[in-house]
Each structure stands twice: as structure tokens, then as C-alpha cells.
Coordinates of C-alpha atoms in Angstrom, one line a residue:
X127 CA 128.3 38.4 0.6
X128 CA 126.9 36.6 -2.2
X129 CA 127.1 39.7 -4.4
X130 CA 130.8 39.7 -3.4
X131 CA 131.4 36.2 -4.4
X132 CA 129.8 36.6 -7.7
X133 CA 132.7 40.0 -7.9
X134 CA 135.2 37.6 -7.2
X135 CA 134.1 34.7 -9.1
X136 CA 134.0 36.9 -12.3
X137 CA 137.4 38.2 -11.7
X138 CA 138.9 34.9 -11.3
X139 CA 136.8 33.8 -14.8
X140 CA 138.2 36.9 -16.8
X141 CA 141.5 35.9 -16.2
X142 CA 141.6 32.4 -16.9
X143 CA 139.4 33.2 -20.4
X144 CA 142.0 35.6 -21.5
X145 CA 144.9 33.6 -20.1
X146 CA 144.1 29.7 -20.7
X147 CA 141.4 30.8 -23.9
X148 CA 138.3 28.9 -22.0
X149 CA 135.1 30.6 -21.0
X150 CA 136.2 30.4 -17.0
X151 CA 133.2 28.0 -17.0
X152 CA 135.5 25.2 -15.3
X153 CA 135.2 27.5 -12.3
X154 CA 132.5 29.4 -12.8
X155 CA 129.7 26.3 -12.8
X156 CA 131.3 24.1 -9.5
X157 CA 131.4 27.8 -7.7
X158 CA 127.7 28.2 -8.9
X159 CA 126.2 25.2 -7.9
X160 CA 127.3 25.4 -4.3
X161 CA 126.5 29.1 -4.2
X162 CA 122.7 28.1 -5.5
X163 CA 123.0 25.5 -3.6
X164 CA 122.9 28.2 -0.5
X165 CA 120.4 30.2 -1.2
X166 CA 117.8 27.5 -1.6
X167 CA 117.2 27.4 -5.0
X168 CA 116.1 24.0 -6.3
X169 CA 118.2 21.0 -6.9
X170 CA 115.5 20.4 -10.0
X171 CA 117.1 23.5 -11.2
X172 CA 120.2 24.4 -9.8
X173 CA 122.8 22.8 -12.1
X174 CA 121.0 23.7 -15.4
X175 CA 120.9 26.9 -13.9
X176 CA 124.9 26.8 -12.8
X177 CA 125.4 25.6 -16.6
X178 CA 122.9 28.6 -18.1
X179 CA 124.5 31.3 -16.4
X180 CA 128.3 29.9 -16.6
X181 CA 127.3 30.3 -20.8
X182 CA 125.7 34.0 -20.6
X183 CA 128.7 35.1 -19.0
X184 CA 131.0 33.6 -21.5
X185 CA 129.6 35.7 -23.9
X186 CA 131.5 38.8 -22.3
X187 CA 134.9 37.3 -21.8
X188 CA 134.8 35.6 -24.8
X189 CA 134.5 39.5 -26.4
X190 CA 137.1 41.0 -24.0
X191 CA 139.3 38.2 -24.2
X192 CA 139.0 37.7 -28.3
X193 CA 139.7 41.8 -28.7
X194 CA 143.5 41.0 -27.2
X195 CA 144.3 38.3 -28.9
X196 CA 143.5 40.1 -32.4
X197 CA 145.6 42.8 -31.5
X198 CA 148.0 40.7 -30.9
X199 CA 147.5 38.4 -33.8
X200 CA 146.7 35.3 -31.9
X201 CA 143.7 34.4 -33.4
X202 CA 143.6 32.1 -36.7
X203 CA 140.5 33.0 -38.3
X204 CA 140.9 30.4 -41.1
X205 CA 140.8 27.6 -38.2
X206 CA 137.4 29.5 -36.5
X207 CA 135.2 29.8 -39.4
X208 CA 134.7 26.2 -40.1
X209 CA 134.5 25.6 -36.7
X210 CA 131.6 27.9 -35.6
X211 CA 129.8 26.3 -38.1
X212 CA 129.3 23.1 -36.0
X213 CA 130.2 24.9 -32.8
X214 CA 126.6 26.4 -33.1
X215 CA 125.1 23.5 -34.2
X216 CA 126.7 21.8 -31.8
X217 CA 125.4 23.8 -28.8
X218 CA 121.9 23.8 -29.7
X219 CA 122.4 20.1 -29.5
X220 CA 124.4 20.2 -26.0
X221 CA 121.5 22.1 -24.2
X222 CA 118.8 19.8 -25.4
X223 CA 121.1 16.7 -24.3
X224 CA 121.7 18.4 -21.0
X225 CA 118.1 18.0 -20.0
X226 CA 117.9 14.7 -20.1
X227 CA 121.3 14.4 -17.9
X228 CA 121.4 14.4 -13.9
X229 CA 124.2 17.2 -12.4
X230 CA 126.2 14.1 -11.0
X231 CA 126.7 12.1 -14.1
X232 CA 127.6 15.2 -15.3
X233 CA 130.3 16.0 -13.0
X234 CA 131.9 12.2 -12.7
X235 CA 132.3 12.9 -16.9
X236 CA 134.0 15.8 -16.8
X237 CA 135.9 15.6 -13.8
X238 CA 137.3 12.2 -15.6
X239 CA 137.8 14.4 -19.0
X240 CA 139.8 17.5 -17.4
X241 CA 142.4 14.7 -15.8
X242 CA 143.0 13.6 -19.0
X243 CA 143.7 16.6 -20.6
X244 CA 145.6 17.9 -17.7
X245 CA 148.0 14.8 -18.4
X246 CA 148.0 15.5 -21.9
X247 CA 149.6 19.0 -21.6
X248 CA 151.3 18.8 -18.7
X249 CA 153.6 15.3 -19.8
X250 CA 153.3 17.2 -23.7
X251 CA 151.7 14.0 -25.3
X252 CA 151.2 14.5 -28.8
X253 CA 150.8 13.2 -32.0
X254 CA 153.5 12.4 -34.6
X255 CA 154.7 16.2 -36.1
X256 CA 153.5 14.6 -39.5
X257 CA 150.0 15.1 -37.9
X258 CA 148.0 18.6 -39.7
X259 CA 145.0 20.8 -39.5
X260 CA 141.9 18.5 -40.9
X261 CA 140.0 20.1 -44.0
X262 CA 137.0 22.0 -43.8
X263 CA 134.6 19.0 -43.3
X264 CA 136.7 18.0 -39.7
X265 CA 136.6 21.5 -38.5
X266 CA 132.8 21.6 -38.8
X267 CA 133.1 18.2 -37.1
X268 CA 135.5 18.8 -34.7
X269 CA 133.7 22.1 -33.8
X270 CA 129.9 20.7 -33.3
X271 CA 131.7 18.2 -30.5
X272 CA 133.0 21.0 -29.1
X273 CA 129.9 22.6 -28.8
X274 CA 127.6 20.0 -27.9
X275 CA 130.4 19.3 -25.3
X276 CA 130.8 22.8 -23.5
X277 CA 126.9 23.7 -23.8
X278 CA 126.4 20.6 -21.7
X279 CA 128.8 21.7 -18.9
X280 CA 128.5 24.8 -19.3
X281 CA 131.8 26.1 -20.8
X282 CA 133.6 27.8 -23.4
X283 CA 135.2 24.6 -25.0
X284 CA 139.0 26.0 -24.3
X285 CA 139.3 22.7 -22.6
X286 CA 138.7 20.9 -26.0
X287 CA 139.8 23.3 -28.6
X288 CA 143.1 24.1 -27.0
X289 CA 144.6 20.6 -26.6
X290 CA 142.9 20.0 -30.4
X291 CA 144.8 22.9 -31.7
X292 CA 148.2 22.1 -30.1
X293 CA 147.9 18.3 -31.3
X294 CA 147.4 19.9 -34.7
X295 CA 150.3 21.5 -34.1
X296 CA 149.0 25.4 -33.6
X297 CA 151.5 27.5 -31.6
X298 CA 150.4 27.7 -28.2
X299 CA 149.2 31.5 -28.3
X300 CA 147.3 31.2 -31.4
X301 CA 145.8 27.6 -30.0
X302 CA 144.9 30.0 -26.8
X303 CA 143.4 33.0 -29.2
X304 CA 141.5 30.9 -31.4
X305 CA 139.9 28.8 -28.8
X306 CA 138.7 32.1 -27.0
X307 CA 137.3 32.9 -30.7
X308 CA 135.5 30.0 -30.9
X309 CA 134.3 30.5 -27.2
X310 CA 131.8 33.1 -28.4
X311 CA 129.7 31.2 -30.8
X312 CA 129.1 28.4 -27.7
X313 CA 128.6 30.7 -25.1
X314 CA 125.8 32.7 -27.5
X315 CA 124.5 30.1 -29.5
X316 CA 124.2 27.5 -25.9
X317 CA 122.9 30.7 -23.7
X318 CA 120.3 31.6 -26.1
X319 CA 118.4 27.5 -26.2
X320 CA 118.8 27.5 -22.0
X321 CA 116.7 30.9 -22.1
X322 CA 114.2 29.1 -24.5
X323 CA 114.9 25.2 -22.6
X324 CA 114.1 26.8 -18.5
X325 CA 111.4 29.2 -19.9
X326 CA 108.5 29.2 -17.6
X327 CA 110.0 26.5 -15.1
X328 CA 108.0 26.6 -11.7
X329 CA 111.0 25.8 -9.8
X330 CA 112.9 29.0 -11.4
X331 CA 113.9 31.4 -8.8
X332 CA 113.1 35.2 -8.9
X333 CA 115.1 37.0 -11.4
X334 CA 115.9 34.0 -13.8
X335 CA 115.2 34.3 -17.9
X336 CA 115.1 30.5 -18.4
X337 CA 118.4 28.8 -16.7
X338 CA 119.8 32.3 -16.6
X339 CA 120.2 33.5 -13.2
X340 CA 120.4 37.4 -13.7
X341 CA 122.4 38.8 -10.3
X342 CA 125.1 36.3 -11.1
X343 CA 125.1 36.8 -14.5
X344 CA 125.5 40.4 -14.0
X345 CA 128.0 39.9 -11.2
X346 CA 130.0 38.1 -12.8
X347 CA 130.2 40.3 -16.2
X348 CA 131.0 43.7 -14.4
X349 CA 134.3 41.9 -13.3
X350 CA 134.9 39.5 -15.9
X351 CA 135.2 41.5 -19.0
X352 CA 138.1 43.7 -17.4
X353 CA 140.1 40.6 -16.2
X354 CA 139.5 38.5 -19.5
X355 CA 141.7 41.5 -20.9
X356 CA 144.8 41.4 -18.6
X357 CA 145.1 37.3 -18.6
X358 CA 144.9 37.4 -22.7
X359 CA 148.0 40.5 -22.2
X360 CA 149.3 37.2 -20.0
X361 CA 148.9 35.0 -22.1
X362 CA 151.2 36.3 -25.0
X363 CA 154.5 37.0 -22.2
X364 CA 154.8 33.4 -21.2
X365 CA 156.9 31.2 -22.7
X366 CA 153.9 28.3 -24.7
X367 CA 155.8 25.2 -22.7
X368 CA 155.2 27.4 -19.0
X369 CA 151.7 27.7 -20.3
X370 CA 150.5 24.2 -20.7
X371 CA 151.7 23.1 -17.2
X372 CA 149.7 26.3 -16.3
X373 CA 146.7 24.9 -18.2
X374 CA 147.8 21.4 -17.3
X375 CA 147.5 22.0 -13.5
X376 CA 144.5 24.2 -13.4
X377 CA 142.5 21.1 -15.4
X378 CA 144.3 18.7 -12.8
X379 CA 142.7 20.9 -10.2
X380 CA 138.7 21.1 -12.1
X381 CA 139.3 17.2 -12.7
X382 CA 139.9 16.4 -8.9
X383 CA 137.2 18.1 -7.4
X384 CA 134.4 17.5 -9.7
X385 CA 135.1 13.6 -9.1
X386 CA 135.4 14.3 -5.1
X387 CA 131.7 16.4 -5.3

């Protein structure tokens, strides 16, 4: 049954990667922590774990997902570059800060953050359409808040970079592509330090390469990668307005139970 879950959990994942442009770590952590939660593993542990794993397994949608929206030139390359300069940096940061954070507080924080950006694209608040894309310098910055952000809650940052992108006035697809883009430097970069951060930890379960939990990582990833695929074909057949209440209400969603946990 939990093998199952993990199928099922992956699937959902792929699709909102390639649909929304996030990592499907929204869903995947919550649904990991219970699941964890379960089968006894330590509450020392568990949401680092939860976090670790949500982040390996970004690394495959982010591919799958990315691979559509090139094809379907969706991705702005120009925006990405600067940004996974401090998206790595970023990351490395995010891990190292999640340590010394307890899995509630983490929770309340971005429970209270996915509300607000569920408002933001579902009402279309934006700036003035004066507003453009920052120079180099506020990519890099832009893009190591986004990093240290999703590697302490373990996802992809499509919940930042989107919303960022449409403010600056990025179509909606290419908003969607390039945030999936710059999904794979987090999910790497953030997967990589909780390996090196849960190394060795005596409340690790069986199986587990640092926070990593390897049966749901690989789970997850045998579903996942197909999935990512037909929600980024998704993606580029919906009208960009229909998207953001689709985004809009699966934050609302995220937001609402994280703050009821």
C-alpha cells in the first residue's frame, strides 16, 4: 500500500510540475510527512526527510517537465541563467537554515505564503505594466531567495518564480517553462547538501542517503517523469487567465491545509 501511494503521489507531482512549473513539492512534502509519519520513522527526522526526498525527486520532473517546454519554446533562457546563479547559492543556504527550523514553524510559514499567492493570481493583482525584468544583479538576487526558499520546504520554487515572472510581466507559459527551468538547479543543488546535512543520522531509517528516503524517492520518479510530460503538453493548450485560477486554487488548497496540520 505504501508502495502504491508513493505510484500515486508521483503521478500527481508529474503533472502539476509540467502543468503549474513547480517541483510538485507542495504535495509531495504534506503527503510524505504523514506517510513517514506511518511507518514509524522519527519525528527528529521525518520532516527533513519529507523535505530531502520532495527535492531528489524534483530533479526528474524538473528534466521531463523542462524537455516540453523547450520544444515548445516556453522557456526564457536569458531570465534562467542569472537566476541559477543564486538559485544554487541560495539552496545550499536553505538546507543549512532548515536545520535549525522545527516542521511546524515551517508549515504555519508556508501555509500563510501559498494563501497569498493563491490571492495574487487568482484576483490577477499586479504591478503597474510600466513594471520590467530587473537586470542581472536582481535575477541573481531574486533567484538565491528563491532557492533558499524552496530548499527549506522542500520545493521547486514554481510557487515563487511563477508569480515573480508574471508580475514582471512574462507570458504565462513562458513564466510556467522558465520556472520549471529554474526548478532543476534547487532541486540538485538543495538534494545534494541534505545527503551531506542527514549523513550518518542515528535516527535515519533503513534505506536513507542523508534526508533522502530511497523507496519514495524511487516511487515517486518511476511515475513522475512520465506525468511531468503530459501536464507541461497541458500547460501550453490553456488559455494563461484559466491557468492562474488553476494555480491560484491549487495554492489556496496547500495554503489551507498546511495552517490546519
Amino acid at each position: 500500500m505504501v508502495l502504491l501511494l508513493y505510484l500515486g503521489l508521483g503521478a500527481i507531482a508529474g503533472l502539476l510540475a509540467g502543468l503549474f512549473g513547480i517541483g510538485g513539492g507542495l504535495i509531495i512534502v504534506p503527503v510524505l510527512v504523514f506517510s513517514f509519519a506511518y511507518q514509524g520513522i522519527s519525528p527528529d527526522v521525518l520532516t527533513h526527510m519529507a523535505v530531502g526526498t520532495s527535492l531528489a525527486t524534483i530533479v526528474f520532473t524538473s528534466i521531463s517537465s523542462v524537455k516540453t517546454h523547450q520544444e515548445k519554446g516556453g522557456v526564457r533562457w536569458d531570465l534562467f541563467k542569472p537566476m541559477a546563479i543564486g538559485i544554487v547559492l541560495g539552496a545550499v543556504l536553505g538546507v543549512f537554515t532548515a536545520a535549525e527550523l522545527s516542521g511546524p514553524v515551517l508549515q504555519k510559514i508556508i501555509g500563510v505564503f501559498a494563501i497569498l499567492m493563491a490571492a495574487q493570481m487568482g484576483f490577477g493583482l499586479k504591478p503597474k505594466p510600466t513594471r520590467g525584468i530587473p537586470g542581472r544583479g536582481g535575477l541573481v538576487g531574486v533567484g538565491a531567495g528563491i532557492g533558499w526558499a524552496s530548499a527549506i520546504f522542500g520545493i521547486g520554487g514554481g510557487s515563487l518564480s511563477v508569480p515573480f515572472l508574471s508580475w514582471c510581466n512574462v507570458r504565462m507559459q513562458q513564466a510556467v517553462g522558465t520556472s520549471a527551468a529554474c526548478g532543476l538547479p534547487i532541486a540538485v543543488s538543495a538534494a545534494i547538501t541534505n545527503v551531506y546535512k542527514g549523513w550518518g543520522d542515528p535516527a535515519l531509517p533503513e534505506w536513507s542517503a542523508g534526508f533522502i528516503y530511497l523507496p519514495a524517492f524511487v516511487g515517486i520518479v518511476i511515475t513522475s517523469v512520465y506525468f511531468a510530460r503530459v501536464g507541461a503538453t497541458l500547460a501550453h493548450r490553456l488559455s494563461p487567465e484559466k491557468l492562474k485560477r488553476i494555480f491560484a486554487l491549487l495554492l489556496l488548497f496547500v495554503g489551507v491545509r498546511f495552517l490546519l496540520a
